[in-house]
Amino acid sequence: MAAAGYGRRFHGHITGGTMNTLYLDLGMGAAGDMLTAALYELMPDRARALEQLNGLGLPGVVFQPEDSAKCGIRGTHMRVLIHGEEEGDAHHHDHHEHRDHHGHHHSSMADIQALADGLHVSQSVKGNVMAVYEKIAQAEGHVHGVPVTEIHFHEVGTMDALADITAVCFLLEQLGAEKIIASPVQVGFGKTRCAHGLLPVPAPATAELLLGVPIRAGNIEGELCTPTGAALIRQFVSGFGPMPLMTVERMGYGLGQKDFPAANCLRAMLGQG
């Protein structure tokens, strides 16, 4: 990985002649908050971008970017507060009943659609948000052998995941990349705990979402790619492979919460290629 921060603060204007290209380095996987943070760092006016993120119309949601560092690489960790509390991307798991044994409500696809309809974003962004959720619901439905209409999302994860998904869809629209390509996805290995118990890494829904995508376990034990991250990658990335010939003009580092032997970051590069 490149030295920390080099070129990240050069906000040159992207000119014509070649295609505006976004390259995502997914060597440490993908999660919604890391994608959000990396794309946020690419925005020419971050103060304005944060104002827009906090005006998306997500009930009780506040985005709080924090300067952070992993293995000496500086970047942004994007906290998502739901009514003042922070929850992780890993909480985004489905249940088939409307309440669990703690009495918590769950959200159906119809509930997600109603929330999406109320967002202060373009119809294109709303369409992408729902397309991402459809991918998650289809993957969960296939894994658990139930129709998509019976998939319900835990309320704790619903607003957190919806915030990440909406933010990524919105920021990508603002950045206007004509082509989005990515490295193969490192998914990690081992076991991860979720609402259903211990699951293999990648979690079954994540593995389902990544069918047809080049992935590798790598040498990091842990869940590096979440269902939300996988669904966003499937929705927007048109090709996978090494970084193509391109002139990078802006660079962003989105940092995860966990510490690993390697820098837990997702790097996004925007330029002409």
XYZ file of N, CA and C in Angstrom:
819
model
N 0.840 -1.192 0.000
C 0.000 0.000 0.000
C 0.876 1.243 0.000
N 0.393 2.276 -0.659
C 1.178 3.496 -0.784
C 1.359 4.167 0.572
N 2.353 5.029 0.654
C 2.582 5.778 1.886
C 1.366 6.614 2.224
N 1.217 6.873 3.494
C -0.015 7.493 3.987
C -0.270 8.854 3.369
N -1.467 8.985 2.789
C -1.983 10.299 2.427
C -1.409 10.941 1.194
N -0.436 10.321 0.530
C 0.168 10.974 -0.617
C -0.881 11.217 -1.689
N -1.021 12.466 -2.090
C -1.943 12.824 -3.169
C -3.383 12.957 -2.746
N -3.681 12.650 -1.469
C -5.084 12.615 -1.082
C -5.711 13.999 -1.094
N -4.911 15.020 -0.869
C -5.483 16.355 -0.760
C -5.302 17.189 -2.029
N -4.899 16.527 -3.118
C -4.842 17.233 -4.395
C -6.210 17.123 -5.043
N -6.918 18.244 -5.112
C -8.282 18.237 -5.634
C -8.321 18.852 -7.029
N -7.548 18.320 -7.934
C -7.536 18.830 -9.298
C -8.855 18.582 -10.002
N -9.188 19.430 -10.948
C -10.431 19.281 -11.706
C -10.241 18.218 -12.779
N -11.173 17.295 -12.874
C -11.075 16.225 -13.858
C -11.565 16.740 -15.206
N -10.728 16.629 -16.194
C -11.044 17.181 -17.502
C -11.445 16.084 -18.468
N -11.872 16.489 -19.649
C -12.316 15.554 -20.670
C -11.153 14.869 -21.351
N -11.468 14.035 -22.340
C -10.439 13.346 -23.095
C -10.392 11.865 -22.790
N -10.566 11.486 -21.538
C -10.662 10.090 -21.142
C -11.837 9.939 -20.189
N -12.136 8.706 -19.868
C -13.305 8.441 -19.029
C -12.987 8.671 -17.550
N -13.902 9.335 -16.852
C -13.751 9.499 -15.395
C -13.859 8.119 -14.747
N -12.806 7.698 -14.091
C -12.718 6.337 -13.564
C -12.515 6.352 -12.055
N -13.255 5.479 -11.375
C -13.076 5.270 -9.937
C -12.543 3.860 -9.746
N -11.402 3.754 -9.062
C -10.832 2.439 -8.763
C -10.869 2.205 -7.260
N -11.403 1.058 -6.866
C -11.529 0.710 -5.454
C -10.559 -0.408 -5.110
N -9.685 -0.160 -4.164
C -8.738 -1.150 -3.680
C -9.388 -1.887 -2.517
N -9.828 -3.123 -2.771
C -10.566 -3.909 -1.783
C -9.696 -5.010 -1.187
N -8.403 -4.714 -1.050
C -7.452 -5.667 -0.495
C -7.689 -5.980 0.968
N -8.524 -5.161 1.642
C -8.945 -5.471 3.010
C -10.469 -5.527 3.080
N -11.068 -5.975 1.979
C -12.504 -6.194 1.968
C -13.311 -4.936 1.720
N -14.577 -4.997 2.109
C -15.486 -3.872 1.886
C -16.594 -3.887 2.926
N -16.857 -2.734 3.496
C -17.985 -2.547 4.412
C -18.599 -1.192 4.090
N -19.867 -1.032 4.435
C -20.565 0.197 4.085
C -19.918 1.450 4.626
N -19.473 1.400 5.900
C -18.881 2.601 6.497
C -17.533 2.940 5.866
N -16.767 1.915 5.469
C -15.470 2.161 4.848
C -15.630 2.751 3.446
N -16.597 2.241 2.701
C -16.891 2.807 1.380
C -17.340 4.258 1.507
N -18.233 4.508 2.465
C -18.722 5.874 2.687
C -17.562 6.816 2.988
N -16.668 6.407 3.888
C -15.557 7.261 4.299
C -14.591 7.523 3.153
N -14.279 6.489 2.364
C -13.353 6.654 1.243
C -13.925 7.606 0.195
N -15.203 7.460 -0.121
C -15.839 8.341 -1.107
C -15.963 9.763 -0.560
N -16.227 9.876 0.730
C -16.302 11.194 1.382
C -14.974 11.928 1.234
N -13.857 11.200 1.394
C -12.541 11.836 1.260
C -12.279 12.327 -0.169
N -12.971 11.747 -1.140
C -12.789 12.172 -2.531
C -13.541 13.464 -2.857
N -14.488 13.843 -2.021
C -15.314 15.016 -2.309
C -14.475 16.293 -2.227
N -14.568 17.168 -3.226
C -13.771 18.405 -3.226
C -14.071 19.306 -2.035
N -15.342 19.354 -1.604
C -15.752 20.181 -0.467
C -16.353 19.259 0.592
N -15.513 18.828 1.522
C -15.981 17.848 2.508
C -17.012 18.433 3.467
N -16.879 19.700 3.806
C -17.853 20.325 4.707
C -19.239 20.304 4.078
N -19.294 20.636 2.792
C -20.564 20.617 2.065
C -21.084 19.183 1.946
N -20.186 18.252 1.685
C -20.588 16.845 1.558
C -21.186 16.335 2.860
N -20.581 16.697 3.997
C -21.103 16.261 5.291
C -22.480 16.870 5.553
N -22.630 18.116 5.184
C -23.933 18.774 5.322
C -24.998 18.044 4.504
N -24.608 17.626 3.299
C -25.548 16.905 2.441
C -25.879 15.528 3.010
N -24.859 14.829 3.528
C -25.099 13.509 4.110
C -26.056 13.594 5.290
N -25.901 14.639 6.097
C -26.774 14.792 7.262
C -28.121 15.417 6.903
N -28.322 15.673 5.609
C -29.617 16.176 5.143
C -30.316 15.206 4.216
N -29.915 13.933 4.271
C -30.486 12.928 3.360
C -31.919 12.533 3.723
N -32.344 12.882 4.934
C -33.706 12.532 5.339
C -33.807 11.178 6.017
N -32.701 10.718 6.606
C -32.693 9.454 7.343
C -33.045 9.739 8.806
N -34.171 9.237 9.292
C -34.634 9.564 10.647
C -33.615 9.193 11.730
N -33.216 10.179 12.522
C -32.337 9.931 13.661
C -30.890 9.650 13.321
N -30.513 9.782 12.042
C -29.159 9.423 11.613
C -28.260 10.658 11.540
N -27.067 10.540 12.117
C -26.058 11.597 12.026
C -24.730 10.957 11.606
N -24.139 11.483 10.546
C -22.813 11.039 10.099
C -21.754 11.895 10.794
N -20.737 11.225 11.348
C -19.649 11.930 12.028
C -18.302 11.401 11.535
N -17.668 12.092 10.585
C -16.345 11.658 10.139
C -15.296 11.945 11.205
N -14.396 10.980 11.411
C -13.320 11.143 12.389
C -11.985 10.835 11.724
N -10.992 11.699 11.970
C -9.635 11.396 11.525
C -9.151 10.177 12.287
N -8.545 9.243 11.574
C -8.095 8.006 12.199
C -6.833 7.525 11.501
N -6.248 6.467 12.031
C -5.048 5.890 11.413
C -5.032 4.393 11.670
N -4.581 3.635 10.671
C -4.395 2.194 10.779
C -3.026 1.855 10.202
N -2.169 1.251 11.020
C -0.816 0.873 10.587
C -0.090 2.060 9.956
N -0.285 3.238 10.523
C 0.404 4.432 10.046
C -0.257 5.143 8.889
N -1.336 4.579 8.340
C -2.040 5.226 7.227
C -3.182 6.067 7.783
N -3.161 7.337 7.471
C -4.211 8.231 7.949
C -5.381 8.233 6.983
N -6.564 8.366 7.532
C -7.763 8.397 6.713
C -8.947 8.808 7.558
N -10.143 8.445 7.104
C -11.379 8.809 7.794
C -12.131 7.567 8.235
N -12.562 7.571 9.496
C -13.523 6.580 9.965
C -14.868 7.296 10.043
N -15.872 6.741 9.360
C -17.185 7.388 9.346
C -18.092 6.750 10.385
N -18.323 7.481 11.460
C -19.268 7.015 12.473
C -20.689 7.328 11.993
N -21.592 6.398 12.227
C -23.007 6.606 11.927
C -23.765 6.469 13.239
N -24.284 7.573 13.717
C -25.041 7.571 14.970
C -26.529 7.466 14.670
N -27.187 6.529 15.347
C -28.638 6.353 15.207
C -29.255 6.764 16.537
N -29.928 7.914 16.541
C -30.468 8.469 17.790
C -29.377 8.548 18.857
N -28.184 8.962 18.430
C -27.083 9.187 19.348
C -26.227 7.980 19.666
N -26.597 6.804 19.151
C -25.825 5.595 19.422
C -25.222 5.052 18.136
N -24.031 4.439 18.271
C -23.348 3.887 17.112
C -23.505 2.378 17.085
N -23.869 1.864 15.928
C -23.957 0.420 15.741
C -23.075 0.035 14.566
N -22.670 -1.231 14.528
C -21.751 -1.667 13.477
C -22.461 -2.277 12.288
N -21.755 -2.318 11.164
C -22.279 -2.914 9.932
C -22.614 -4.387 10.138
N -21.922 -5.032 11.057
C -22.123 -6.465 11.272
C -23.487 -6.774 11.883
N -24.182 -5.752 12.382
C -25.510 -5.980 12.965
C -26.561 -6.213 11.896
N -26.200 -6.010 10.640
C -27.191 -6.087 9.567
C -27.430 -7.546 9.187
N -28.340 -8.202 9.887
C -28.699 -9.579 9.582
C -30.208 -9.701 9.613
N -30.703 -10.677 8.869
C -32.152 -10.814 8.759
C -32.709 -11.763 9.816
N -34.004 -11.646 10.036
C -34.781 -12.628 10.796
C -36.047 -12.861 9.988
N -36.734 -13.926 10.274
C -37.949 -14.208 9.521
C -39.209 -13.846 10.302
N -39.064 -13.588 11.586
C -40.222 -13.180 12.355
C -40.170 -11.663 12.565
N -41.313 -11.070 12.846
C -41.364 -9.620 12.981
C -40.777 -9.131 14.302
N -40.720 -9.998 15.295
C -40.088 -9.635 16.559
C -39.181 -10.784 16.973
N -38.046 -10.464 17.577
C -37.224 -11.536 18.122
C -37.573 -11.726 19.593
N -36.808 -12.587 20.291
C -37.169 -12.909 21.675
C -36.974 -11.734 22.628
N -36.325 -10.655 22.148
C -36.196 -9.460 22.984
C -37.335 -8.474 22.714
N -38.198 -8.809 21.750
C -39.310 -7.922 21.433
C -38.958 -6.814 20.462
N -37.787 -6.898 19.802
C -37.390 -5.861 18.856
C -38.169 -5.999 17.554
N -38.527 -4.851 16.978
C -39.204 -4.869 15.686
C -38.209 -5.171 14.579
N -38.742 -5.637 13.450
C -37.935 -5.872 12.270
C -38.569 -5.164 11.084
N -37.751 -4.832 10.099
C -38.235 -4.087 8.944
C -38.317 -4.994 7.724
N -39.427 -4.915 7.028
C -39.605 -5.672 5.798
C -39.112 -4.836 4.612
N -39.103 -5.434 3.435
C -38.728 -4.692 2.236
C -39.686 -3.529 1.998
N -40.952 -3.710 2.368
C -41.921 -2.615 2.218
C -41.559 -1.450 3.136
N -41.084 -1.768 4.331
C -40.642 -0.719 5.261
C -39.435 0.025 4.696
N -38.494 -0.734 4.115
C -37.309 -0.121 3.509
C -37.730 0.785 2.359
N -38.675 0.319 1.555
C -39.161 1.125 0.421
C -39.768 2.431 0.915
N -40.533 2.368 2.001
C -41.147 3.573 2.549
C -40.081 4.547 3.041
N -39.039 4.031 3.676
C -37.939 4.895 4.123
C -37.211 5.507 2.926
N -36.986 4.694 1.896
C -36.301 5.186 0.697
C -37.122 6.270 0.005
N -38.428 6.093 -0.022
C -39.305 7.084 -0.668
C -39.209 8.440 0.013
N -38.892 8.437 1.315
C -38.815 9.688 2.060
C -37.458 10.359 2.029
N -36.493 9.759 1.347
C -35.151 10.340 1.294
C -35.112 11.604 0.442
N -34.240 12.536 0.821
C -34.072 13.780 0.075
C -32.961 13.608 -0.954
N -33.200 12.700 -1.889
C -32.215 12.381 -2.924
C -32.936 12.215 -4.252
N -32.165 12.069 -5.320
C -32.743 11.901 -6.647
C -33.421 10.541 -6.777
N -34.270 10.406 -7.799
C -34.919 9.122 -8.058
C -33.880 8.057 -8.399
N -32.803 8.477 -9.036
C -31.735 7.539 -9.386
C -31.104 6.947 -8.126
N -30.831 7.801 -7.134
C -30.253 7.314 -5.881
C -31.247 6.398 -5.165
N -32.517 6.790 -5.127
C -33.536 5.934 -4.499
C -33.589 4.571 -5.183
N -33.508 4.579 -6.515
C -33.530 3.326 -7.267
C -32.338 2.450 -6.941
N -31.160 3.067 -6.811
C -29.961 2.299 -6.469
C -30.041 1.743 -5.053
N -30.569 2.536 -4.121
C -30.729 2.064 -2.740
C -31.588 0.802 -2.707
N -32.710 0.842 -3.402
C -33.605 -0.315 -3.395
C -32.999 -1.499 -4.139
N -32.229 -1.230 -5.190
C -31.577 -2.315 -5.930
C -30.564 -3.035 -5.043
N -29.836 -2.270 -4.214
C -28.877 -2.868 -3.282
C -29.618 -3.730 -2.262
N -30.716 -3.204 -1.722
C -31.492 -3.976 -0.750
C -32.088 -5.238 -1.366
N -32.526 -5.142 -2.619
C -33.058 -6.319 -3.306
C -31.988 -7.405 -3.400
N -30.762 -6.995 -3.693
C -29.665 -7.964 -3.781
C -29.438 -8.647 -2.427
N -29.457 -7.850 -1.350
C -29.264 -8.421 -0.010
C -30.406 -9.383 0.320
N -31.631 -8.964 0.063
C -32.796 -9.798 0.382
C -32.795 -11.092 -0.428
N -32.420 -11.007 -1.696
C -32.360 -12.208 -2.530
C -31.295 -13.176 -2.013
N -30.140 -12.623 -1.618
C -29.070 -13.469 -1.091
C -29.496 -14.138 0.211
N -30.092 -13.351 1.127
C -30.554 -13.904 2.398
C -31.648 -14.945 2.155
N -32.546 -14.649 1.226
C -33.627 -15.572 0.918
C -33.108 -16.895 0.378
N -32.103 -16.812 -0.491
C -31.524 -18.031 -1.056
C -30.823 -18.848 0.028
N -30.071 -18.174 0.880
C -29.319 -18.865 1.939
C -30.263 -19.570 2.911
N -31.367 -18.893 3.261
C -32.270 -19.428 4.280
C -33.466 -20.181 3.694
N -33.570 -20.200 2.368
C -34.634 -20.949 1.733
C -36.019 -20.367 1.942
N -36.103 -19.036 1.962
C -37.408 -18.380 2.125
C -37.585 -17.326 1.029
N -38.846 -16.994 0.689
C -39.070 -15.965 -0.328
C -38.559 -14.604 0.140
N -38.194 -13.753 -0.830
C -37.706 -12.403 -0.516
C -38.723 -11.642 0.328
N -40.008 -11.873 0.073
C -41.063 -11.154 0.803
C -41.073 -11.494 2.292
N -40.433 -12.609 2.667
C -40.411 -13.003 4.082
C -39.147 -12.561 4.802
N -38.235 -11.937 4.073
C -36.997 -11.461 4.694
C -37.295 -10.194 5.483
N -36.835 -10.176 6.733
C -36.989 -8.996 7.575
C -35.635 -8.618 8.164
N -35.381 -7.326 8.203
C -34.111 -6.817 8.683
C -34.269 -6.311 10.110
N -33.325 -6.681 10.972
C -33.369 -6.255 12.367
C -33.321 -4.733 12.437
N -34.141 -4.130 13.285
C -34.247 -2.674 13.319
C -32.925 -1.992 13.659
N -32.087 -2.635 14.500
C -30.806 -2.030 14.861
C -29.951 -1.873 13.619
N -29.956 -2.914 12.773
C -29.160 -2.857 11.562
C -29.808 -2.084 10.435
N -31.124 -1.927 10.478
C -31.827 -1.323 9.349
C -31.362 0.101 9.074
N -31.408 0.974 10.075
C -31.054 2.371 9.827
C -29.559 2.533 9.581
N -28.755 1.703 10.249
C -27.312 1.758 10.066
C -26.945 1.362 8.633
N -27.491 0.231 8.177
C -27.214 -0.220 6.814
C -27.819 0.733 5.793
N -29.034 1.216 6.053
C -29.675 2.150 5.121
C -28.862 3.436 5.009
N -28.286 3.872 6.128
C -27.445 5.069 6.110
C -26.219 4.852 5.229
N -25.529 3.714 5.420
C -24.346 3.410 4.618
C -24.696 3.300 3.138
N -25.751 2.555 2.847
C -26.143 2.321 1.455
C -26.537 3.626 0.782
N -27.346 4.434 1.468
C -27.779 5.714 0.897
C -26.595 6.646 0.689
N -25.697 6.689 1.672
C -24.530 7.572 1.576
C -23.664 7.196 0.381
N -23.402 5.899 0.202
C -22.567 5.454 -0.921
C -23.243 5.778 -2.252
N -24.547 5.478 -2.363
C -25.271 5.771 -3.600
C -25.255 7.266 -3.901
N -25.445 8.089 -2.871
C -25.462 9.541 -3.038
C -24.083 10.078 -3.432
N -23.043 9.652 -2.719
C -21.700 10.158 -2.995
C -21.227 9.739 -4.386
N -21.571 8.528 -4.809
C -21.199 8.095 -6.159
C -21.871 8.954 -7.211
N -23.128 9.317 -6.965
C -23.821 10.214 -7.905
C -23.120 11.568 -7.956
N -22.714 12.076 -6.796
C -22.041 13.379 -6.745
C -20.684 13.340 -7.449
N -19.951 12.238 -7.297
C -18.626 12.127 -7.896
C -18.693 11.944 -9.409
N -19.766 11.333 -9.881
C -20.000 11.246 -11.320
C -19.018 10.384 -12.093
N -18.462 9.364 -11.471
C -17.542 8.473 -12.194
C -18.311 7.721 -13.278
N -17.731 7.673 -14.471
C -18.368 6.972 -15.585
C -18.054 5.486 -15.578
N -16.983 5.110 -14.896
C -16.565 3.705 -14.840
C -16.056 3.417 -13.436
N -16.539 2.335 -12.831
C -16.094 1.936 -11.492
C -15.556 0.524 -11.575
N -14.287 0.378 -11.253
C -13.660 -0.937 -11.263
C -12.994 -1.162 -9.906
N -12.693 -2.415 -9.613
C -12.164 -2.735 -8.284
C -11.178 -3.883 -8.352
N -10.361 -3.973 -7.319
C -9.470 -5.119 -7.158
C -10.308 -6.329 -6.768
N -9.740 -7.535 -6.849
C -10.418 -8.677 -6.239
C -10.676 -8.377 -4.758
N -11.694 -9.015 -4.207
C -12.115 -8.721 -2.835
C -11.481 -9.713 -1.863
N -10.736 -9.205 -0.886
C -10.241 -10.074 0.184
C -11.340 -10.198 1.229
N -11.741 -11.416 1.517
C -12.899 -11.626 2.389
C -12.531 -12.077 3.797
N -11.265 -12.504 4.010
C -10.880 -13.009 5.316
C -11.238 -14.479 5.464
N -11.041 -15.009 6.670
C -11.385 -16.413 6.932
C -11.689 -16.579 8.412
N -12.186 -17.762 8.754
C -12.508 -18.046 10.151
C -14.003 -18.113 10.379
N -14.451 -17.609 11.522
C -15.872 -17.629 11.904
C -16.299 -16.221 12.301
N -17.581 -15.929 12.113
C -18.135 -14.656 12.554
C -19.446 -14.925 13.273
N -19.716 -14.149 14.312
C -20.946 -14.347 15.081
C -22.025 -13.393 14.591
N -23.220 -13.913 14.374
C -24.355 -13.067 13.980
C -25.589 -13.541 14.720
N -26.724 -13.019 14.319
C -27.974 -13.337 15.012
C -28.288 -14.832 14.978
N -27.776 -15.533 13.967
C -28.082 -16.961 13.826
C -27.069 -17.855 14.540
N -25.992 -17.274 15.061
C -24.937 -18.057 15.697
C -23.619 -17.863 14.963
N -22.716 -18.837 15.097
C -21.421 -18.751 14.437
C -21.551 -19.181 12.979
N -21.033 -18.367 12.087
C -21.079 -18.658 10.653
C -19.672 -18.610 10.085
N -19.438 -19.352 8.998
C -18.118 -19.284 8.360
C -17.931 -17.948 7.661
N -16.667 -17.539 7.525
C -16.306 -16.327 6.787
C -15.837 -16.735 5.390
N -16.351 -16.102 4.313
C -17.375 -15.067 4.358
C -18.732 -15.636 4.776
N -19.539 -14.825 5.449
C -20.874 -15.249 5.861
C -21.648 -15.705 4.620
N -22.564 -16.659 4.768
C -23.261 -17.214 3.608
C -23.908 -16.168 2.697
N -24.547 -15.162 3.266
C -25.176 -14.136 2.419
C -24.121 -13.345 1.649
N -22.988 -13.053 2.308
C -21.899 -12.346 1.645
C -21.342 -13.181 0.498
N -21.130 -14.474 0.764
C -20.619 -15.374 -0.276
C -21.572 -15.435 -1.452
N -22.869 -15.471 -1.160
C -23.881 -15.498 -2.223
C -23.815 -14.223 -3.059
N -23.675 -13.088 -2.399
C -23.599 -11.801 -3.101
C -22.344 -11.687 -3.959
N -21.291 -12.402 -3.584
C -20.027 -12.302 -4.302
C -19.847 -13.388 -5.364
N -20.887 -14.154 -5.653
C -20.807 -15.139 -6.737
C -20.455 -14.417 -8.037
N -19.462 -14.936 -8.744
C -19.048 -14.314 -9.999
C -18.036 -13.209 -9.836
N -17.718 -12.848 -8.580
C -16.735 -11.799 -8.284
C -15.436 -12.475 -7.842
N -14.273 -12.027 -8.343
C -13.019 -12.625 -7.881
C -12.749 -12.292 -6.415
N -12.624 -13.324 -5.587
C -12.388 -13.124 -4.151
C -11.233 -14.008 -3.703
N -10.675 -13.679 -2.541
C -9.649 -14.525 -1.930
C -9.779 -14.404 -0.421
N -9.350 -15.466 0.282
C -9.407 -15.434 1.741
C -8.335 -14.498 2.281
N -7.141 -14.566 1.696
C -6.030 -13.791 2.229
C -5.512 -14.410 3.515
N -4.710 -13.675 4.259
C -4.106 -14.217 5.478
C -4.572 -13.505 6.736
N -5.699 -12.791 6.649
C -6.263 -12.091 7.812
C -7.468 -12.860 8.328
N -7.410 -13.265 9.609
C -8.558 -13.965 10.192
C -9.590 -12.943 10.645
N -10.819 -13.116 10.190
C -11.898 -12.197 10.539
C -12.757 -11.908 9.321
N -13.903 -11.284 9.561
C -14.837 -10.931 8.488
C -14.441 -9.574 7.902
N -13.906 -9.587 6.697
C -13.459 -8.345 6.064
C -14.508 -7.740 5.141
N -15.379 -8.586 4.611
C -16.416 -8.078 3.706
C -17.781 -8.384 4.299
N -18.593 -7.370 4.465
C -19.936 -7.531 5.033
C -20.967 -7.684 3.915
N -22.172 -8.161 4.236
C -23.211 -8.236 3.211
C -23.490 -6.871 2.565
N -23.512 -5.818 3.369
C -23.752 -4.480 2.819
C -22.651 -4.090 1.830
N -21.399 -4.315 2.235
C -20.286 -4.008 1.346
C -20.352 -4.811 0.063
N -20.649 -6.111 0.187
C -20.732 -6.982 -0.990
C -21.837 -6.542 -1.934
N -22.997 -6.172 -1.381
C -24.119 -5.750 -2.224
C -23.809 -4.450 -2.958
N -23.137 -3.529 -2.294
C -22.752 -2.267 -2.940
C -21.756 -2.511 -4.065
N -20.813 -3.424 -3.831
C -19.842 -3.767 -4.868
C -20.558 -4.362 -6.084
N -21.488 -5.276 -5.834
C -22.230 -5.909 -6.937
C -23.053 -4.889 -7.718
N -23.586 -3.910 -7.019
C -24.442 -2.922 -7.672
C -23.656 -1.994 -8.593
N -22.460 -1.574 -8.176
C -21.785 -0.485 -8.878
C -20.518 -0.853 -9.656
N -19.828 -1.910 -9.255
C -18.542 -2.214 -9.897
C -18.775 -2.988 -11.193
N -18.190 -2.489 -12.276
C -18.413 -3.104 -13.590
C -17.317 -4.077 -13.987
N -16.184 -4.059 -13.297
C -15.109 -4.980 -13.630
C -14.119 -5.095 -12.482
N -13.399 -6.208 -12.447
C -12.453 -6.467 -11.369
C -11.086 -6.824 -11.938
N -10.036 -6.368 -11.277
C -8.689 -6.693 -11.717
C -7.688 -5.708 -11.166
N -6.445 -5.751 -11.670
C -5.430 -4.793 -11.226
C -5.826 -3.382 -11.632
N -5.246 -2.408 -10.971
C -5.513 -1.014 -11.315
C -5.114 -0.764 -12.769
N -6.009 -0.169 -13.558
C -5.694 0.093 -14.965
C -4.798 1.319 -15.102
N -4.348 1.554 -16.303
C -3.622 2.786 -16.581
C -4.575 3.952 -16.379
N -4.284 4.807 -15.420
C -5.134 5.967 -15.170
C -4.321 7.050 -14.466
N -4.743 8.286 -14.665
C -4.125 9.414 -13.984
C -4.962 9.722 -12.754
N -4.439 9.387 -11.582
C -5.190 9.574 -10.337
C -5.111 11.042 -9.920
N -6.263 11.650 -9.659
C -6.306 13.059 -9.280
C -6.794 13.274 -7.859
N -7.529 12.301 -7.323
C -7.959 12.381 -5.923
C -7.903 10.983 -5.321
N -7.615 10.906 -4.042
C -7.494 9.619 -3.373
C -8.135 9.703 -1.998
N -8.845 8.648 -1.616
C -9.497 8.634 -0.311
C -9.242 7.329 0.415
N -9.078 7.423 1.734
C -8.878 6.251 2.578
C -10.022 6.159 3.586
N -10.808 5.080 3.490
C -11.872 4.824 4.452
C -11.414 3.748 5.417
N -11.374 4.065 6.700
C -10.835 3.143 7.699
C -11.942 2.434 8.479
N -11.736 1.151 8.713
C -12.671 0.389 9.525
C -12.379 0.572 11.002
N -13.215 -0.033 11.824
C -13.049 0.093 13.275
C -12.030 -0.889 13.826
N -12.019 -2.108 13.296
C -11.185 -3.166 13.866
C -9.712 -2.978 13.501
N -8.850 -3.511 14.358
C -7.404 -3.512 14.100
C -6.975 -4.901 13.651
N -6.228 -4.948 12.556
C -5.683 -6.190 12.020
C -4.178 -6.003 11.817
N -3.456 -7.095 11.529
C -2.018 -6.952 11.248
C -1.736 -6.076 10.025
N -2.705 -5.976 9.116
C -2.587 -5.089 7.958
C -3.533 -3.908 8.138
N -3.248 -2.816 7.434
C -4.087 -1.621 7.566
C -5.517 -1.905 7.146
N -6.446 -1.719 8.061
C -7.860 -1.977 7.797
C -8.462 -0.780 7.091
N -8.197 -0.690 5.784
C -8.689 0.460 5.038
C -9.123 0.076 3.640
N -10.012 0.869 3.114
C -10.458 0.743 1.730
C -10.000 2.013 1.018
N -9.258 1.845 -0.065
C -8.704 2.996 -0.778
C -9.474 3.223 -2.071
N -9.880 4.461 -2.298
C -10.593 4.823 -3.521
C -9.765 5.858 -4.285
N -9.613 5.626 -5.587
C -8.833 6.527 -6.438
C -9.690 7.000 -7.600
N -9.753 8.305 -7.787
C -10.583 8.898 -8.834
C -9.674 9.657 -9.805
N -9.910 9.446 -11.077
C -9.083 10.139 -12.063
C -9.510 9.815 -13.475
N -8.598 9.952 -14.407
C -8.872 9.711 -15.817
C -8.190 8.432 -16.258
N -8.960 7.578 -16.922
C -8.398 6.321 -17.367
C -9.274 5.650 -18.395
